[in-house]
Structure formats: C-alpha cells, structure tokens
Amino acid sequence: MSTTTAKRQAAPAFEVDRPGSHRQHEVLRLLPGPLLIIVLVFLGALVLIPVLYIFLASVNSDIGVANGEFWPSTVTFENYSKIWTSVGLANGLANSVLVAGATAVVSAALSVSTAFVLVRYSFRGRLTILRSLLALQSVPGTLMVLPVFVLFSSAATYLGIQVIGTQWGLFVTYLTFAMPFSTWVMVTYLRGLPKELEEAAKIDGASNLGVLFRIVLPLSWPGIVVSGIFAFLLGWNDVLFASVMTRPESQTAAVALQIFGASQEGGAIPFYGQLMAAALVCAAPVVILYLIFQRYLVGGLTAGGVK
C-alpha cells in the first residue's frame, strides 16, 4: 500500500476525532439523542403548561374557569382592562418597580465595593464579617418582622421620623436583607478574578479607586447583574414585610394581589380571570428583566483576561 493511500485512509479517522467534531459532541452527551429530546419536551411541557393554563384562564369567564374548562368557550380580554381598577394594579406595580429597582441598584453598587475590600485587603475582623454574611442567610424573615417593626416605630416615636408606611422605609428593609447575599455573591465572584490585572494597573499608576472602577467593575458585570436580579426579586416577591410596612398608597403589587384574592373569599364565584390576568402582568417585568440581562447571566467576561 502506498503512502498516499495510507494518508487517505487515515484522514477520515482524524477528521472524526478532531476537537469540535460532531461525533465528539455526540460522545460527550450524557443522554442519547432521542431520549434527550423526550426529556427536553417533558421539562418544557412541565413549565409551559401551567403558564398556558394561566393565560387561557385570564381570557376565560369566571364561570368557565370555575367549571374546570381548560380551553375557554368564549375568549375575552376584558379581564386585562378591569384589573387596573379592581385590583389597583397600577399603583402597586409603580411602587414595586420603584422599591425593588432601587434595592437592586443600591445593593449591587454597595456589594461590589464591599466585596472588593473583603477580598483584596487583610484587616482585623475580616473573617468575622465573612462568617456573619453566611450566618445572616440562615435567619428566617418571619423572625425579623417584629424587631424591624418595633425599631421603625421607635424611630417615629423618639426621632420624629416616619418610616412605617413609606416607600423608603420598605427600601431600607429590603436593602438590609439583600446586602448580605449580594455581598457574598460578589465575594465569590471577585475571588475568581485574576490579580495580575490589578497588579498591572497599579504598576501603570492606578490608585485603589482606579483599580476598582477601571478594572474590577467592568469585569464584574455578570456578578453584579446576578446580585442585582436576586435583590430585585427579593423586593418584588415579598408579601410579608410589604403587608406590615406599607399603607394603601404605598403597597406593592404582591400585596395588592393578596388583598384582591382574599376579598373574594366567601363570594359566589371568585374573579378567577382577573386574578390570572393580574398574575401574568406582575410576572411580565421579571421575565423582561431576564431576557434583557440573560447574556450576563450565562456568560463570564473574564475568560482569557490574563491572556
């Protein structure tokens, strides 16, 4: 057999086994192709069928939902127009966006600077602070409702500062619980950043603040977005503190939905359609938030930074 013939016979094997080839991806799969498709379809149906039912119920009549209809006999979008008056959703959404958005921005901004100090500097009490961040995560929120309420009531009594019933009081409450988690997320993220980048910046004459704003901050956007989104969800989904710390004019969307749902108990037929429509409207900002920042959630900006 000639050398040319041997090379031609050996070439297909090399093409099949080279990195990135289709067959190598098939080998790396944990499940066979047909079984993988079945699993993905099952998981997709598990998530999408409840969402589809909520949407169909929101365009169905209350009697149809009460009778157990999956597909509405009559499709109507009146529920989406009624929720703005019956549920009071506009005021609740505005308060939720304001309070949860402020909590996310401030928590992310403070956590990245705090984590930078905890990761890059050694000082007395540093380990105690890091352990405290983990310890605070184990405290249930239900145990903190009464102490927080008494503390804010004392501020109004002795200092003359009205906290309960205000939006900024709810913001301070959420920030208190969001900061430890956001800081720990950023501590974990900054530990993975290469120190060589910061050392190179200091050699070029950058100060500590220059390193933070010019090197660490641009490379930390994925971690900042993750901590900000979790802080936003903390304020957006909370009902416990929002129901205690707010008034009708400052209540959030979650409290508005809770009050509207409780007001229908004992009635002939609850307003199923309006409840479902209001639930979809309240879930829309979170879905939009994930769609906007998904590229930061699934990727890292530091890959190959030192190289």
CSV table of N, CA, C and O in Angstrom, one decimal, residues 201-288:
chain,number,residue,atom,x,y,z
A,201,ALA,N,-2.4,47.2,36.6
A,201,ALA,CA,-3.0,48.6,36.6
A,201,ALA,C,-2.2,49.4,37.7
A,201,ALA,O,-2.0,50.6,37.5
A,202,LYS,N,-1.9,48.8,38.8
A,202,LYS,CA,-1.1,49.6,39.8
A,202,LYS,C,0.3,49.9,39.3
A,202,LYS,O,0.8,51.0,39.7
A,203,ILE,N,0.9,49.0,38.6
A,203,ILE,CA,2.2,49.4,38.0
A,203,ILE,C,2.1,50.5,37.1
A,203,ILE,O,3.0,51.4,37.0
A,204,ASP,N,1.0,50.7,36.4
A,204,ASP,CA,0.8,51.8,35.5
A,204,ASP,C,0.4,53.1,36.2
A,204,ASP,O,0.1,54.1,35.5
A,205,GLY,N,0.3,53.0,37.5
A,205,GLY,CA,0.0,54.2,38.3
A,205,GLY,C,-1.4,54.4,38.7
A,205,GLY,O,-1.8,55.4,39.2
A,206,ALA,N,-2.3,53.3,38.6
A,206,ALA,CA,-3.7,53.4,39.0
A,206,ALA,C,-3.8,53.4,40.5
A,206,ALA,O,-3.1,52.6,41.2
A,207,SER,N,-4.7,54.1,41.1
A,207,SER,CA,-4.9,54.1,42.5
A,207,SER,C,-5.9,53.0,42.8
A,207,SER,O,-6.4,52.2,41.9
A,208,ASN,N,-6.2,52.8,44.1
A,208,ASN,CA,-7.1,51.7,44.5
A,208,ASN,C,-8.5,51.9,43.9
A,208,ASN,O,-9.2,51.0,43.5
A,209,LEU,N,-9.0,53.2,43.9
A,209,LEU,CA,-10.3,53.5,43.3
A,209,LEU,C,-10.2,53.3,41.8
A,209,LEU,O,-11.2,52.9,41.2
A,210,GLY,N,-9.1,53.7,41.2
A,210,GLY,CA,-8.9,53.5,39.8
A,210,GLY,C,-9.0,52.0,39.4
A,210,GLY,O,-9.6,51.6,38.4
A,211,VAL,N,-8.4,51.1,40.2
A,211,VAL,CA,-8.4,49.7,40.0
A,211,VAL,C,-9.9,49.2,40.1
A,211,VAL,O,-10.3,48.4,39.3
A,212,LEU,N,-10.6,49.7,41.1
A,212,LEU,CA,-12.0,49.3,41.3
A,212,LEU,C,-12.9,49.7,40.2
A,212,LEU,O,-13.6,48.9,39.7
A,213,PHE,N,-12.7,50.9,39.7
A,213,PHE,CA,-13.7,51.4,38.7
A,213,PHE,C,-13.2,51.1,37.3
A,213,PHE,O,-14.1,51.0,36.4
A,214,ARG,N,-11.9,50.9,37.0
A,214,ARG,CA,-11.5,50.7,35.7
A,214,ARG,C,-11.2,49.2,35.4
A,214,ARG,O,-11.2,48.8,34.2
A,215,ILE,N,-10.9,48.4,36.4
A,215,ILE,CA,-10.5,47.0,36.2
A,215,ILE,C,-11.6,46.1,36.7
A,215,ILE,O,-12.2,45.3,36.0
A,216,VAL,N,-11.9,46.2,38.0
A,216,VAL,CA,-12.8,45.3,38.7
A,216,VAL,C,-14.2,45.5,38.2
A,216,VAL,O,-14.9,44.5,37.9
A,217,LEU,N,-14.7,46.7,38.2
A,217,LEU,CA,-16.1,46.9,37.9
A,217,LEU,C,-16.4,46.5,36.5
A,217,LEU,O,-17.5,45.8,36.3
A,218,PRO,N,-15.7,46.8,35.4
A,218,PRO,CA,-16.0,46.3,34.1
A,218,PRO,C,-16.0,44.8,34.0
A,218,PRO,O,-16.8,44.2,33.2
A,219,LEU,N,-15.1,44.1,34.7
A,219,LEU,CA,-15.1,42.6,34.7
A,219,LEU,C,-16.1,42.0,35.6
A,219,LEU,O,-16.2,40.7,35.5
A,220,SER,N,-16.7,42.7,36.4
A,220,SER,CA,-17.6,42.1,37.4
A,220,SER,C,-19.1,42.2,37.0
A,220,SER,O,-20.0,42.0,37.8
A,221,TRP,N,-19.4,42.7,35.8
A,221,TRP,CA,-20.8,42.9,35.4
A,221,TRP,C,-21.6,41.6,35.5
A,221,TRP,O,-22.8,41.7,36.0
A,222,PRO,N,-21.2,40.4,35.2
A,222,PRO,CA,-22.0,39.2,35.4
A,222,PRO,C,-22.4,39.0,36.9
A,222,PRO,O,-23.6,38.8,37.2
A,223,GLY,N,-21.4,39.2,37.8
A,223,GLY,CA,-21.8,39.0,39.2
A,223,GLY,C,-22.6,40.1,39.7
A,223,GLY,O,-23.5,39.9,40.5
A,224,ILE,N,-22.4,41.4,39.2
A,224,ILE,CA,-23.3,42.5,39.6
A,224,ILE,C,-24.7,42.3,39.2
A,224,ILE,O,-25.7,42.5,39.9
A,225,VAL,N,-24.9,41.8,37.9
A,225,VAL,CA,-26.2,41.6,37.4
A,225,VAL,C,-26.9,40.5,38.2
A,225,VAL,O,-28.1,40.6,38.6
A,226,VAL,N,-26.2,39.4,38.5
A,226,VAL,CA,-26.8,38.3,39.3
A,226,VAL,C,-27.2,38.8,40.7
A,226,VAL,O,-28.4,38.5,41.1
A,227,SER,N,-26.4,39.5,41.4
A,227,SER,CA,-26.7,40.0,42.7
A,227,SER,C,-27.9,41.0,42.6
A,227,SER,O,-28.7,41.0,43.5
A,228,GLY,N,-27.8,41.9,41.6
A,228,GLY,CA,-28.9,42.8,41.4
A,228,GLY,C,-30.3,42.2,41.1
A,228,GLY,O,-31.3,42.6,41.7
A,229,ILE,N,-30.3,41.1,40.3
A,229,ILE,CA,-31.5,40.5,40.0
A,229,ILE,C,-32.1,39.8,41.2
A,229,ILE,O,-33.3,39.8,41.5
A,230,PHE,N,-31.2,39.1,42.0
A,230,PHE,CA,-31.7,38.5,43.2
A,230,PHE,C,-32.3,39.5,44.2
A,230,PHE,O,-33.3,39.2,44.9
A,231,ALA,N,-31.6,40.6,44.3
A,231,ALA,CA,-32.1,41.7,45.2
A,231,ALA,C,-33.5,42.2,44.7
A,231,ALA,O,-34.4,42.6,45.4
A,232,PHE,N,-33.6,42.4,43.3
A,232,PHE,CA,-34.8,42.8,42.8
A,232,PHE,C,-36.0,41.8,43.0
A,232,PHE,O,-37.1,42.2,43.4
A,233,LEU,N,-35.7,40.5,42.9
A,233,LEU,CA,-36.7,39.5,43.2
A,233,LEU,C,-37.1,39.5,44.6
A,233,LEU,O,-38.2,39.2,45.0
A,234,LEU,N,-36.1,39.8,45.5
A,234,LEU,CA,-36.5,39.8,46.9
A,234,LEU,C,-37.5,40.9,47.2
A,234,LEU,O,-38.5,40.6,48.0
A,235,GLY,N,-37.4,42.1,46.6
A,235,GLY,CA,-38.3,43.1,46.8
A,235,GLY,C,-39.6,42.9,46.0
A,235,GLY,O,-40.7,43.3,46.5
A,236,TRP,N,-39.5,42.3,44.9
A,236,TRP,CA,-40.7,42.1,44.0
A,236,TRP,C,-41.6,41.0,44.5
A,236,TRP,O,-42.9,41.2,44.5
A,237,ASN,N,-41.1,39.9,45.1
A,237,ASN,CA,-41.9,38.8,45.5
A,237,ASN,C,-42.3,38.9,47.0
A,237,ASN,O,-43.1,38.1,47.4
A,238,ASP,N,-41.8,39.8,47.7
A,238,ASP,CA,-42.1,39.9,49.2
A,238,ASP,C,-43.5,40.3,49.4
A,238,ASP,O,-44.0,41.2,48.8
A,239,VAL,N,-44.2,39.6,50.3
A,239,VAL,CA,-45.5,39.9,50.8
A,239,VAL,C,-45.5,40.2,52.3
A,239,VAL,O,-46.3,41.0,52.8
A,240,LEU,N,-44.6,39.5,53.0
A,240,LEU,CA,-44.7,39.6,54.5
A,240,LEU,C,-44.4,41.0,55.0
A,240,LEU,O,-45.2,41.6,55.7
A,241,PHE,N,-43.2,41.5,54.6
A,241,PHE,CA,-42.8,42.8,55.1
A,241,PHE,C,-43.6,43.9,54.4
A,241,PHE,O,-44.0,44.9,55.1
A,242,ALA,N,-44.0,43.7,53.2
A,242,ALA,CA,-44.8,44.7,52.4
A,242,ALA,C,-46.2,44.9,53.0
A,242,ALA,O,-46.7,46.0,53.0
A,243,SER,N,-46.7,43.8,53.5
A,243,SER,CA,-48.1,43.9,54.1
A,243,SER,C,-48.1,44.6,55.5
A,243,SER,O,-49.1,45.1,55.9
A,244,VAL,N,-46.9,44.6,56.2
A,244,VAL,CA,-46.8,45.2,57.5
A,244,VAL,C,-46.3,46.6,57.4
A,244,VAL,O,-46.7,47.5,58.2
A,245,MET,N,-45.4,46.9,56.5
A,245,MET,CA,-44.7,48.1,56.5
A,245,MET,C,-45.3,49.2,55.5
A,245,MET,O,-44.7,50.3,55.3
A,246,THR,N,-46.4,48.9,54.9
A,246,THR,CA,-47.0,49.8,53.9
A,246,THR,C,-48.4,50.2,54.2
A,246,THR,O,-49.1,49.6,55.0
A,247,ARG,N,-48.8,51.3,53.6
A,247,ARG,CA,-50.2,51.7,53.6
A,247,ARG,C,-50.8,51.5,52.2
A,247,ARG,O,-50.1,51.1,51.3
A,248,PRO,N,-52.1,51.8,52.1
A,248,PRO,CA,-52.8,51.5,50.8
A,248,PRO,C,-52.1,52.3,49.7
A,248,PRO,O,-52.0,51.8,48.5
A,249,GLU,N,-51.6,53.5,49.9
A,249,GLU,CA,-51.0,54.3,48.8
A,249,GLU,C,-49.5,53.8,48.6
A,249,GLU,O,-49.0,54.2,47.5
A,250,SER,N,-48.9,53.1,49.4
A,250,SER,CA,-47.5,52.6,49.2
A,250,SER,C,-47.4,51.1,49.1
A,250,SER,O,-46.3,50.6,49.1
A,251,GLN,N,-48.5,50.4,49.0
A,251,GLN,CA,-48.4,48.9,48.9
A,251,GLN,C,-47.9,48.5,47.6
A,251,GLN,O,-48.1,49.2,46.6
A,252,THR,N,-47.3,47.3,47.6
A,252,THR,CA,-46.7,46.8,46.3
A,252,THR,C,-47.7,45.9,45.6
A,252,THR,O,-48.8,45.7,46.0
A,253,ALA,N,-47.3,45.5,44.4
A,253,ALA,CA,-48.2,44.7,43.6
A,253,ALA,C,-48.5,43.3,44.2
A,253,ALA,O,-49.6,42.8,44.1
A,254,ALA,N,-47.5,42.7,44.9
A,254,ALA,CA,-47.8,41.5,45.6
A,254,ALA,C,-48.9,41.6,46.7
A,254,ALA,O,-49.7,40.8,46.8
A,255,VAL,N,-48.8,42.7,47.4
A,255,VAL,CA,-49.8,42.9,48.5
A,255,VAL,C,-51.2,43.2,47.8
A,255,VAL,O,-52.2,42.8,48.3
A,256,ALA,N,-51.2,44.0,46.7
A,256,ALA,CA,-52.4,44.2,46.0
A,256,ALA,C,-53.1,42.9,45.5
A,256,ALA,O,-54.3,42.8,45.7
A,257,LEU,N,-52.3,42.0,45.0
A,257,LEU,CA,-52.9,40.7,44.6
A,257,LEU,C,-53.4,39.9,45.8
A,257,LEU,O,-54.4,39.3,45.7
A,258,GLN,N,-52.7,40.0,46.9
A,258,GLN,CA,-53.1,39.2,48.1
A,258,GLN,C,-54.4,39.8,48.6
A,258,GLN,O,-55.3,39.0,49.0
A,259,ILE,N,-54.5,41.1,48.7
A,259,ILE,CA,-55.8,41.7,49.2
A,259,ILE,C,-56.9,41.4,48.2
A,259,ILE,O,-58.0,41.1,48.7
A,260,PHE,N,-56.7,41.5,46.9
A,260,PHE,CA,-57.7,41.2,46.0
A,260,PHE,C,-58.2,39.8,46.0
A,260,PHE,O,-59.4,39.5,46.0
A,261,GLY,N,-57.3,38.8,46.2
A,261,GLY,CA,-57.6,37.4,46.3
A,261,GLY,C,-58.4,37.1,47.6
A,261,GLY,O,-59.3,36.4,47.6
A,262,ALA,N,-58.0,37.8,48.7
A,262,ALA,CA,-58.7,37.5,50.0
A,262,ALA,C,-60.0,38.1,50.0
A,262,ALA,O,-60.9,37.6,50.7
A,263,SER,N,-60.2,39.2,49.3
A,263,SER,CA,-61.5,39.9,49.3
A,263,SER,C,-62.6,39.1,48.6
A,263,SER,O,-63.8,39.3,48.8
A,264,GLN,N,-62.2,38.1,47.8
A,264,GLN,CA,-63.2,37.3,47.0
A,264,GLN,C,-63.6,36.0,47.8
A,264,GLN,O,-64.4,35.3,47.3
A,265,GLU,N,-62.9,35.8,48.9
A,265,GLU,CA,-63.2,34.5,49.6
A,265,GLU,C,-64.6,34.7,50.3
A,265,GLU,O,-65.0,35.7,50.8
A,266,GLY,N,-65.4,33.6,50.1
A,266,GLY,CA,-66.8,33.6,50.6
A,266,GLY,C,-67.8,34.1,49.7
A,266,GLY,O,-69.0,34.1,49.9
A,267,GLY,N,-67.4,34.6,48.5
A,267,GLY,CA,-68.3,35.1,47.5
A,267,GLY,C,-68.8,33.9,46.7
A,267,GLY,O,-68.5,32.8,46.8
A,268,ALA,N,-69.7,34.3,45.8
A,268,ALA,CA,-70.3,33.2,44.9
A,268,ALA,C,-69.3,32.6,44.0
A,268,ALA,O,-69.0,31.4,44.0
A,269,ILE,N,-68.7,33.5,43.1
A,269,ILE,CA,-67.7,33.0,42.2
A,269,ILE,C,-66.5,34.0,42.3
A,269,ILE,O,-66.7,35.2,42.0
A,270,PRO,N,-65.3,33.6,42.7
A,270,PRO,CA,-64.2,34.5,42.7
A,270,PRO,C,-63.8,35.0,41.3
A,270,PRO,O,-64.2,34.3,40.3
A,271,PHE,N,-63.2,36.1,41.2
A,271,PHE,CA,-62.8,36.7,39.9
A,271,PHE,C,-61.5,36.0,39.4
A,271,PHE,O,-60.4,36.5,39.5
A,272,TYR,N,-61.7,34.7,39.0
A,272,TYR,CA,-60.5,33.9,38.5
A,272,TYR,C,-59.8,34.6,37.4
A,272,TYR,O,-58.6,34.6,37.3
A,273,GLY,N,-60.6,35.1,36.4
A,273,GLY,CA,-60.0,35.7,35.2
A,273,GLY,C,-59.1,36.9,35.5
A,273,GLY,O,-58.0,37.0,35.0
A,274,GLN,N,-59.6,37.8,36.4
A,274,GLN,CA,-58.8,38.9,36.8
A,274,GLN,C,-57.6,38.6,37.6
A,274,GLN,O,-56.5,39.2,37.5
A,275,LEU,N,-57.7,37.6,38.5
A,275,LEU,CA,-56.6,37.1,39.2
A,275,LEU,C,-55.5,36.6,38.3
A,275,LEU,O,-54.3,36.9,38.5
A,276,MET,N,-55.9,35.8,37.3
A,276,MET,CA,-54.9,35.2,36.4
A,276,MET,C,-54.3,36.3,35.6
A,276,MET,O,-53.1,36.3,35.3
A,277,ALA,N,-55.1,37.2,35.1
A,277,ALA,CA,-54.5,38.3,34.3
A,277,ALA,C,-53.6,39.2,35.1
A,277,ALA,O,-52.5,39.6,34.6
A,278,ALA,N,-53.9,39.5,36.3
A,278,ALA,CA,-53.0,40.3,37.2
A,278,ALA,C,-51.7,39.5,37.5
A,278,ALA,O,-50.7,40.1,37.6
A,279,ALA,N,-51.8,38.2,37.7
A,279,ALA,CA,-50.6,37.4,37.9
A,279,ALA,C,-49.7,37.5,36.7
A,279,ALA,O,-48.4,37.6,36.9
A,280,LEU,N,-50.2,37.4,35.5
A,280,LEU,CA,-49.4,37.4,34.3
A,280,LEU,C,-48.7,38.8,34.1
A,280,LEU,O,-47.6,39.0,33.8
A,281,VAL,N,-49.5,39.9,34.4
A,281,VAL,CA,-49.0,41.2,34.3
A,281,VAL,C,-47.9,41.4,35.3
A,281,VAL,O,-46.8,42.1,35.1
A,282,CYS,N,-48.0,40.9,36.6
A,282,CYS,CA,-47.0,41.1,37.6
A,282,CYS,C,-45.7,40.2,37.3
A,282,CYS,O,-44.6,40.6,37.7
A,283,ALA,N,-45.9,39.1,36.6
A,283,ALA,CA,-44.8,38.3,36.2
A,283,ALA,C,-44.0,38.9,35.0
A,283,ALA,O,-42.8,38.5,34.8
A,284,ALA,N,-44.6,39.7,34.2
A,284,ALA,CA,-44.0,40.2,33.0
A,284,ALA,C,-42.7,41.0,33.2
A,284,ALA,O,-41.7,40.8,32.5
A,285,PRO,N,-42.6,41.9,34.2
A,285,PRO,CA,-41.4,42.6,34.4
A,285,PRO,C,-40.2,41.7,34.7
A,285,PRO,O,-39.1,42.0,34.3
A,286,VAL,N,-40.4,40.7,35.5
A,286,VAL,CA,-39.3,39.8,35.8
A,286,VAL,C,-38.9,39.0,34.6
A,286,VAL,O,-37.7,38.8,34.4
A,287,VAL,N,-39.8,38.6,33.8
A,287,VAL,CA,-39.4,37.9,32.5
A,287,VAL,C,-38.6,38.8,31.6
A,287,VAL,O,-37.6,38.4,31.0
A,288,ILE,N,-39.1,40.0,31.5
A,288,ILE,CA,-38.4,41.0,30.6
A,288,ILE,C,-37.0,41.3,31.2
A,288,ILE,O,-36.0,41.4,30.4
